[in-house]
Coordinates of C-alpha atoms and ligand atoms in Angstrom, one line a residue:
X1 CA 67.3 46.5 -35.5
X2 CA 69.3 46.1 -32.8
X3 CA 71.3 48.2 -30.7
X4 CA 73.5 49.4 -28.5
X5 CA 73.9 51.6 -25.9
X6 CA 76.4 53.3 -24.1
X7 CA 76.6 54.9 -20.8
X8 CA 80.0 57.0 -20.1
X9 CA 81.5 54.8 -17.0
X10 CA 84.5 56.5 -16.6
X11 CA 88.4 54.7 -16.9
X12 CA 88.0 51.2 -18.5
X13 CA 91.1 48.5 -17.0
X14 CA 91.7 44.7 -18.7
X15 CA 92.7 42.8 -21.3
X16 CA 91.4 42.5 -25.0
X17 CA 91.9 40.2 -26.9
X18 CA 92.6 40.9 -31.3
X19 CA 90.7 38.4 -33.7
X20 CA 91.8 37.3 -36.7
X21 CA 92.2 40.1 -39.6
X22 CA 89.2 40.9 -41.5
X23 CA 90.6 42.1 -44.8
X24 CA 93.4 39.4 -44.8
X25 CA 90.8 36.9 -44.4
X26 CA 88.7 38.3 -47.2
X27 CA 90.7 37.7 -48.9
X28 CA 92.4 34.5 -48.2
X29 CA 89.3 33.1 -48.7
X30 CA 89.4 33.0 -52.3
X31 CA 92.7 32.1 -52.9
X32 CA 91.1 28.3 -52.9
X33 CA 89.7 29.3 -55.6
X34 CA 94.0 28.8 -57.2
X35 CA 94.0 25.6 -56.5
X36 CA 91.9 21.9 -56.2
X37 CA 93.5 21.1 -52.7
X38 CA 92.5 21.9 -49.7
X39 CA 93.2 25.1 -48.2
X40 CA 92.7 25.7 -44.8
X41 CA 92.7 29.0 -42.4
X42 CA 92.8 28.9 -39.3
X43 CA 92.0 31.8 -36.4
X44 CA 89.6 33.2 -39.1
X45 CA 87.4 36.4 -37.1
X46 CA 83.4 35.6 -37.1
X47 CA 81.7 38.4 -38.7
X48 CA 78.7 38.7 -41.0
X49 CA 81.4 39.9 -44.1
X50 CA 83.0 36.0 -43.2
X51 CA 79.7 34.6 -44.2
X52 CA 79.0 36.7 -46.8
X53 CA 82.7 35.3 -48.4
X54 CA 81.9 31.8 -47.7
X55 CA 77.7 32.5 -49.6
X56 CA 79.7 33.6 -52.3
X57 CA 82.7 30.5 -52.3
X58 CA 79.6 28.1 -52.0
X59 CA 77.4 29.4 -55.1
X60 CA 80.5 28.9 -57.4
X61 CA 80.8 24.8 -56.4
X62 CA 83.9 25.3 -53.8
X63 CA 83.0 23.1 -50.1
X64 CA 83.7 26.1 -47.3
X65 CA 82.9 24.1 -43.7
X66 CA 83.1 26.1 -40.0
X67 CA 85.1 23.9 -37.6
X68 CA 85.6 25.1 -34.1
X69 CA 83.3 28.2 -33.7
X70 CA 84.3 29.7 -36.9
X71 CA 88.3 30.0 -36.0
X72 CA 89.1 27.6 -38.6
X73 CA 87.8 27.4 -41.8
X74 CA 88.5 24.3 -43.7
X75 CA 87.7 24.8 -48.1
X76 CA 88.1 23.2 -51.1
X77 CA 87.7 24.2 -54.6
X78 CA 88.3 20.3 -55.7
X79 CA 85.0 20.7 -57.7
X80 CA 83.9 24.4 -59.3
X81 CA 81.0 24.4 -60.8
X82 CA 79.9 27.5 -61.0
X83 CA 82.3 30.6 -62.5
X84 CA 79.2 34.1 -62.4
X85 CA 79.5 35.6 -59.0
X86 CA 76.1 37.3 -58.8
X87 CA 75.1 40.6 -57.7
X88 CA 72.5 39.2 -54.9
X89 CA 76.1 38.0 -53.1
X90 CA 78.5 41.3 -54.5
X91 CA 75.9 43.8 -53.5
X92 CA 76.7 43.3 -50.0
X93 CA 79.9 43.2 -49.8
X94 CA 82.6 44.5 -52.5
X95 CA 85.3 42.2 -51.4
X96 CA 83.6 39.8 -53.4
X97 CA 85.3 41.0 -56.3
X98 CA 88.6 38.8 -54.9
X99 CA 87.2 36.1 -56.6
X100 CA 87.4 37.7 -59.7
X101 CA 91.6 36.8 -60.7
X102 CA 91.8 33.8 -59.0
X103 CA 88.9 32.1 -60.8
X104 CA 90.5 33.6 -64.0
X105 CA 93.4 31.8 -64.0
X106 CA 92.3 28.7 -63.0
X107 CA 88.9 28.8 -65.5
X108 CA 89.5 30.5 -67.8
X109 CA 86.6 32.4 -67.1
X110 CA 84.3 34.5 -65.1
X111 CA 81.7 36.3 -64.8
X112 CA 81.8 39.4 -61.1
X113 CA 79.2 41.6 -60.8
X114 CA 80.1 44.7 -60.5
X115 CA 79.3 45.7 -56.9
X116 CA 77.9 49.2 -57.4
X117 CA 77.8 52.3 -55.2
X118 CA 79.5 52.6 -51.4
X119 CA 78.6 54.4 -48.7
X120 CA 83.2 56.5 -48.1
X121 CA 83.9 56.5 -52.7
X122 CA 82.2 55.9 -56.1
X123 CA 85.3 52.7 -55.7
X124 CA 85.4 51.9 -59.3
X125 CA 87.5 48.4 -60.6
X126 CA 89.5 50.4 -63.1
X127 CA 92.8 48.8 -61.7
X128 CA 92.0 45.3 -61.1
X129 CA 91.2 45.6 -64.9
X130 CA 93.4 47.0 -66.5
X131 CA 96.0 44.8 -64.5
X132 CA 94.5 41.5 -65.7
X133 CA 93.9 42.9 -69.2
X134 CA 97.6 42.8 -68.7
X135 CA 98.2 39.6 -68.2
X136 CA 96.1 38.8 -71.3
X137 CA 92.6 39.0 -70.4
X138 CA 90.0 40.4 -72.4
X139 CA 87.1 41.6 -69.5
X140 CA 83.9 43.1 -71.1
X141 CA 81.7 45.0 -69.2
X142 CA 77.6 43.2 -70.1
X143 CA 74.2 44.4 -68.2
X144 CA 76.9 45.0 -64.6
X145 CA 78.6 42.4 -64.9
X146 CA 82.1 41.7 -66.0
X147 CA 83.3 39.2 -68.4
X148 CA 86.6 38.2 -68.1
X149 CA 88.4 35.1 -70.1
X150 CA 91.5 34.4 -71.1
X151 CA 90.8 31.2 -73.5
X152 CA 94.9 30.6 -73.8
X153 CA 95.7 30.8 -70.2
X154 CA 97.2 34.4 -68.8
X155 CA 100.5 35.4 -69.0
X156 CA 103.2 36.6 -66.9
X157 CA 103.2 40.7 -67.6
X158 CA 104.6 44.2 -65.7
X159 CA 101.5 45.9 -64.7
X160 CA 102.6 49.7 -62.9
X161 CA 99.5 50.8 -60.3
X162 CA 98.7 54.3 -60.8
X163 CA 97.7 53.6 -57.6
X164 CA 98.2 51.7 -54.6
X165 CA 94.9 50.0 -54.6
X166 CA 94.8 47.1 -51.9
X167 CA 92.0 45.0 -53.9
X168 CA 94.1 45.2 -56.7
X169 CA 97.3 44.0 -55.8
X170 CA 95.2 40.7 -54.5
X171 CA 93.4 40.6 -57.8
X172 CA 96.7 40.4 -59.7
X173 CA 98.2 39.3 -58.0
X174 CA 96.7 35.9 -57.2
X175 CA 96.1 35.6 -60.6
X176 CA 99.5 35.6 -61.9
X177 CA 100.1 32.7 -59.5
X178 CA 99.6 30.4 -62.3
X179 CA 100.2 32.8 -65.4
X180 CA 103.0 31.5 -67.6
X181 CA 106.3 33.7 -67.5
X182 CA 106.7 36.5 -64.8
X183 CA 104.7 39.0 -63.4
X184 CA 106.4 42.4 -61.5
X185 CA 103.8 44.5 -59.8
X186 CA 105.2 48.4 -59.6
X187 CA 102.9 50.7 -57.2
X188 CA 102.2 47.2 -55.4
X189 CA 99.7 48.3 -52.5
X190 CA 102.0 47.2 -48.5
X191 CA 99.8 46.1 -46.4
X192 CA 100.3 43.9 -43.7
X193 CA 97.2 41.6 -45.3
X194 CA 99.4 42.3 -48.3
X195 CA 102.1 40.0 -46.8
X196 CA 99.5 37.7 -45.3
X197 CA 98.3 36.7 -48.8
X198 CA 101.4 36.3 -50.0
X199 CA 102.8 34.2 -47.2
X200 CA 99.9 31.9 -47.9
X201 CA 99.8 31.5 -51.5
X202 CA 103.5 30.8 -51.0
X203 CA 102.8 27.5 -48.5
X204 CA 100.2 26.7 -51.7
X205 CA 103.7 26.5 -53.4
X206 CA 103.6 29.8 -55.5
X207 CA 106.3 32.0 -55.8
X208 CA 106.2 35.2 -55.1
X209 CA 108.7 37.3 -54.2
X210 CA 108.6 41.4 -52.6
X211 CA 105.7 41.5 -51.0
X212 CA 105.3 44.3 -47.9
X213 CA 107.6 46.6 -49.8
X214 CA 105.5 48.7 -53.6
X215 CA 107.6 45.6 -56.4
X216 CA 106.4 42.5 -55.8
X217 CA 107.4 39.8 -58.6
X218 CA 105.5 36.3 -59.4
X219 CA 107.4 33.9 -61.3
X220 CA 103.8 31.7 -62.8
X221 CA 103.9 28.2 -61.6
X222 CA 101.2 25.5 -64.0
X223 CA 99.6 24.6 -60.3
X224 CA 99.3 25.4 -56.6
X225 CA 98.8 22.7 -54.0
X226 CA 96.8 22.9 -50.5
X227 CA 97.9 24.5 -47.1
X228 CA 97.2 25.5 -43.4
X229 CA 97.0 29.3 -42.4
X230 CA 96.5 31.3 -39.5
X231 CA 94.8 33.9 -40.5
X232 CA 97.3 38.3 -39.2
X233 CA 96.0 39.7 -36.5
X234 CA 93.1 42.5 -37.1
X235 CA 95.6 45.5 -36.8
X236 CA 92.5 47.9 -37.7
X237 CA 90.0 45.5 -34.6
X238 CA 93.9 47.1 -32.6
X239 CA 94.0 50.2 -33.5
X240 CA 89.9 50.5 -32.7
X241 CA 90.3 49.0 -29.1
X242 CA 93.2 51.1 -28.2
X243 CA 91.2 54.4 -29.0
X244 CA 88.8 52.9 -26.6
X245 CA 91.2 53.7 -23.2
X246 CA 92.8 56.8 -24.6
X247 CA 89.1 58.5 -25.0
X248 CA 87.5 56.8 -21.5
X249 CA 90.5 57.4 -19.4
X250 CA 92.5 54.1 -17.6
X251 CA 94.7 51.4 -19.1
X252 CA 93.8 48.0 -21.5
X253 CA 95.9 45.1 -23.0
X254 CA 95.4 44.5 -26.6
X255 CA 96.4 40.4 -26.3
X256 CA 97.6 39.1 -29.7
X257 CA 98.5 43.2 -31.2
X258 CA 101.5 43.7 -33.0
X259 CA 103.7 47.3 -33.1
X260 CA 104.7 46.5 -36.5
X261 CA 100.9 46.6 -38.6
X262 CA 100.4 50.3 -36.4
X263 CA 103.4 52.3 -36.1
X264 CA 101.9 55.2 -37.7
X265 CA 99.1 55.2 -36.3
X266 CA 101.4 54.7 -32.7
X267 CA 102.6 57.9 -33.9
X268 CA 100.1 59.8 -33.7
X269 CA 99.2 58.5 -30.1
X270 CA 102.6 59.2 -28.9
X271 CA 101.5 62.9 -30.2
X272 CA 98.7 63.1 -27.9
X273 CA 99.9 61.8 -25.1
X274 CA 98.6 58.3 -25.5
X275 CA 101.8 55.9 -23.6
X276 CA 101.9 52.2 -26.1
X277 CA 104.0 49.7 -24.1
X278 CA 104.7 46.2 -26.8
X279 CA 104.5 43.2 -23.7
X280 CA 104.9 39.5 -24.0
X281 CA 101.3 38.8 -25.1
X282 CA 100.9 42.5 -27.6
X283 CA 100.0 45.4 -26.8
X284 CA 99.6 48.4 -23.9
X285 CA 97.6 50.9 -23.6
X286 CA 96.7 54.0 -20.9
X287 CA 96.2 57.2 -20.9
X288 CA 97.7 58.7 -17.6
X289 CA 97.9 62.3 -17.8
X290 CA 95.2 64.6 -18.2
X291 CA 93.8 65.9 -21.7
X292 CA 94.5 64.7 -24.7
X293 CA 96.8 66.4 -27.3
X294 CA 95.2 67.6 -30.3
X295 CA 97.4 66.1 -33.6
X296 CA 96.7 66.2 -37.0
X297 CA 96.7 63.3 -38.9
X298 CA 96.1 62.7 -43.0
X299 CA 95.4 59.5 -44.0
X300 CA 97.4 57.8 -46.4
X301 CA 98.3 54.0 -47.8
X302 CA 100.3 51.4 -45.5
X303 CA 102.8 52.2 -43.5
X304 CA 101.0 55.7 -43.7
X305 CA 98.4 56.1 -41.3
X306 CA 95.2 53.7 -42.1
X307 CA 91.7 55.3 -43.8
X308 CA 90.1 52.2 -41.3
X309 CA 91.1 54.4 -38.5
X310 CA 90.8 58.1 -39.4
X311 CA 87.1 58.2 -38.0
X312 CA 87.8 56.2 -34.7
X313 CA 91.1 58.7 -34.4
X314 CA 88.3 61.4 -34.5
X315 CA 86.3 60.3 -32.1
X316 CA 89.2 60.7 -29.8
X317 CA 90.3 64.4 -31.0
X318 CA 87.4 65.4 -29.9
X319 CA 87.8 65.3 -26.6
X320 CA 91.8 66.7 -27.3
X321 CA 92.9 69.9 -25.8
X322 CA 93.4 72.2 -28.9
X323 CA 92.4 71.9 -32.3
X324 CA 92.9 68.7 -35.1
X325 CA 93.4 68.5 -38.8
X326 CA 92.2 65.6 -40.2
X327 CA 93.4 64.8 -43.7
X328 CA 91.5 61.6 -45.5
X329 CA 92.8 61.3 -48.8
X330 CA 92.1 57.7 -49.8
X331 CA 88.3 57.5 -50.2
X332 CA 86.1 60.7 -51.0
X333 CA 83.6 60.3 -48.4
X334 CA 84.6 59.1 -45.4
X335 CA 83.5 61.7 -42.7
X336 CA 79.7 60.1 -42.1
X337 CA 80.3 60.8 -39.0
X338 CA 81.4 64.0 -38.0
X339 CA 77.7 65.0 -38.0
X340 CA 76.6 61.9 -35.9
X341 CA 79.2 63.0 -33.6
X342 CA 78.4 66.9 -33.6
X343 CA 74.9 65.7 -32.4
X344 CA 77.4 64.4 -29.2
X345 CA 78.2 68.0 -28.6
X346 CA 81.7 67.6 -30.9
X347 CA 82.9 70.9 -32.5
X348 CA 83.7 69.3 -36.1
X349 CA 84.4 71.7 -39.4
X350 CA 84.3 69.2 -42.5
X351 CA 85.0 71.1 -46.4
X352 CA 85.9 68.5 -48.8
X353 CA 88.9 65.3 -47.5
X354 CA 89.9 68.0 -44.5
X355 CA 88.1 68.1 -40.9
X356 CA 88.6 70.6 -38.8
X357 CA 88.2 69.1 -35.1
X358 CA 88.3 71.7 -32.1
X359 CA 88.5 69.6 -28.5
X360 CA 86.0 70.0 -26.1
X361 CA 86.1 69.4 -22.9
X362 CA 83.4 66.7 -22.6
X363 CA 80.7 64.7 -25.0
X364 CA 77.7 64.1 -24.0
X365 CA 75.4 61.3 -25.4
X366 CA 72.7 60.8 -27.9
X367 CA 70.7 59.2 -30.1
X368 CA 73.6 58.3 -33.4
X369 CA 72.5 56.5 -36.6
X370 CA 75.3 54.0 -37.7
X371 CA 76.8 55.0 -41.9
X372 CA 79.3 52.5 -42.3
X373 CA 81.7 50.3 -40.4
X374 CA 83.8 52.3 -39.5
X375 CA 81.7 55.1 -38.7
X376 CA 79.7 53.0 -36.1
X377 CA 82.2 52.5 -34.5
X378 CA 83.7 55.6 -33.6
X379 CA 80.5 56.3 -32.1
X380 CA 81.0 54.2 -30.1
X381 CA 84.1 55.3 -28.6
X382 CA 82.7 59.1 -27.8
X383 CA 80.1 57.4 -26.4
X384 CA 82.5 55.9 -23.9
X385 CA 83.3 59.2 -22.9
X386 CA 80.3 60.6 -23.2
X387 CA 78.2 61.6 -20.0
X388 CA 74.9 60.0 -20.5
X389 CA 73.4 57.0 -22.5
X390 CA 74.4 56.9 -26.2
X391 CA 72.3 55.1 -28.4
X392 CA 73.4 53.2 -31.7
X393 CA 71.1 52.1 -34.7
X394 CA 72.1 50.2 -37.2
X395 CA 74.9 48.1 -35.9
X396 CA 74.5 45.0 -38.2
X397 CA 76.9 47.8 -39.9
X398 CA 79.7 46.9 -36.2
X399 CA 78.9 42.7 -37.4
X400 CA 80.4 42.9 -40.9
X401 CA 83.8 44.7 -38.7
X402 CA 83.6 43.2 -35.4
X403 CA 83.4 40.3 -33.6
X404 CA 82.1 39.9 -29.2
X405 CA 82.0 44.2 -29.5
X406 CA 80.0 45.0 -27.1
X407 CA 81.6 41.4 -24.6
X408 CA 85.1 42.7 -25.1
X409 CA 84.1 46.0 -24.0
X410 CA 82.1 45.1 -21.0
X411 CA 86.0 43.1 -20.3
X412 CA 87.7 46.1 -19.5
X413 CA 85.0 47.9 -17.1
X414 CA 82.7 49.7 -20.0
X415 CA 79.2 50.4 -19.9
X416 CA 77.6 48.9 -23.0
X417 CA 74.2 46.3 -24.1
X418 CA 73.0 45.8 -27.0
X419 CA 68.9 45.4 -27.3
X420 CA 67.5 43.0 -29.3
X421 CA 65.0 44.2 -32.4
X422 CA 62.0 43.0 -30.8
Ligands
EPZ1 C1 90.6 47.7 -48.9 O1 89.4 48.2 -49.9 C2 89.7 47.5 -47.7 N1 88.2 46.6 -47.4 C3 89.2 48.5 -46.6 O2 88.6 48.2 -45.1 C4 90.1 50.4 -46.7 O3 89.2 50.8 -46.2 C5 91.3 50.0 -48.3 O4 91.5 48.9 -48.7 C6 91.8 50.9 -48.5 O5 92.7 50.8 -47.3 C7 89.5 44.8 -47.9 O6 90.3 44.7 -47.9 C8 88.0 43.9 -48.2 P1 91.5 50.2 -52.3 P2 89.8 48.1 -51.4 O7 91.5 49.4 -54.1 O8 90.7 46.9 -51.8 C9 91.0 53.7 -55.1 C10 86.9 48.2 -44.0 O9 86.4 49.4 -43.2 N2 90.9 52.6 -56.7 O10 93.0 50.2 -52.3 O11 88.3 48.5 -51.8 C11 89.1 53.8 -54.2 O12 89.0 54.1 -54.5 C12 86.9 48.7 -45.6 O13 87.4 47.3 -43.8 C13 90.6 53.5 -57.7 O14 90.1 53.9 -58.0 O15 90.7 49.7 -51.0 C14 89.7 53.8 -53.3 O16 89.7 55.3 -53.9 C15 86.8 49.5 -46.4 N3 90.0 52.3 -59.2 C16 91.2 54.3 -53.2 O17 91.8 53.3 -54.4 C17 90.8 50.7 -58.4 O18 90.0 49.7 -58.9 C18 91.6 52.8 -52.3 O19 91.3 52.1 -52.7 C19 90.6 50.2 -57.2 C20 91.1 51.4 -56.5

């Protein structure tokens, strides 16, 4: 397996282009299943998760063509030939479960494997199932697969989510676009990826109001047409690279970055003593004076502090002056990076969903292990500020969510290389 070696190399400077959002693209791609007409996505990220979704859609009979080096995805679901999303694909990537709602709405039936366990939490699908059942679907779990059918088609209903789940909101939103009548989603998730999905669906002829708020109203239509849609910028990739100059020092401009995507995160950077400035091309981040200040962070659904930036923020706070308390409120097991950061000399105390981080003057490089996507990139960030070499193994986790990471960081002066598996 490939490894990445990072050597602390002092201040960073330059610019990093931000790609299209993985988590938006993974919801936008299944939308092709809702229409017989072509859907084209531009500004698509080049990631292994996108390849997995491509494989899944192709297994259902959709055509997915990757153009312009992977940044354009031309898709068509004119002739769907299969309605079973196999375990072999779904187990690789949970977001595969986002084909359930669109297939059910378009075909009247769907069979989707349950994704199974995940490093960061149990991640059940009960909210997806209850939401689709409210629209009239009959769903049964058999042999690890969800068997869903709506022989008379779906009908509009009011769905109140007990938790503002991103995936459940996306699945039910897509299904509701072709349901007879009006659907109202209450306590819906408000993430920018959902706004992007609703914007694309509207271009396809869907009638949607309220995305970005906790109440979304959808008026079902008989059929949807095709569209071309640019994928929104990746706010998690953005936040990750904003932390690079914060932890290593220096100044970096993130091209395509938008403040409205990372509001709560920037508030914490500001409190920690990091300068963030909007520019014509994006966001400029600089650490000018001395050590980072300790700050407390609690992860919440958007517009709160994103759980997908918690690990990266922890890496920063390991070098702060003072003690920070991080509370992880979204996933029950999302501190796997803490023991690895402690191998680099960090001082972290984890109790349940709370981690207390006492800042140290200097981290030291060490061999460390990636456990999940965001945990792995937090170790890369820590390596940028550490004395000596950090050697990260299992980097396939990174490939799922960061395109050209080594090249992007090298471009701003980081000493980083990828060692191919011999
Ligand atoms: C999306 O996952 C993202 N993935 C995750 O990003 C992100 O961490 C998460 O939203 C929260 O922001 C994609 O968009 C592909 P949820 P999702 O449904 O949709 C519980 C990354 O690093 N829940 O909002 O799976 C669940 O267990 C990934 O890019 C239920 O209990 O998240 C969790 O504790 C990791 N029942 C919480 O809600 C359900 O039916 C949030 O889950 C659904 C969810």
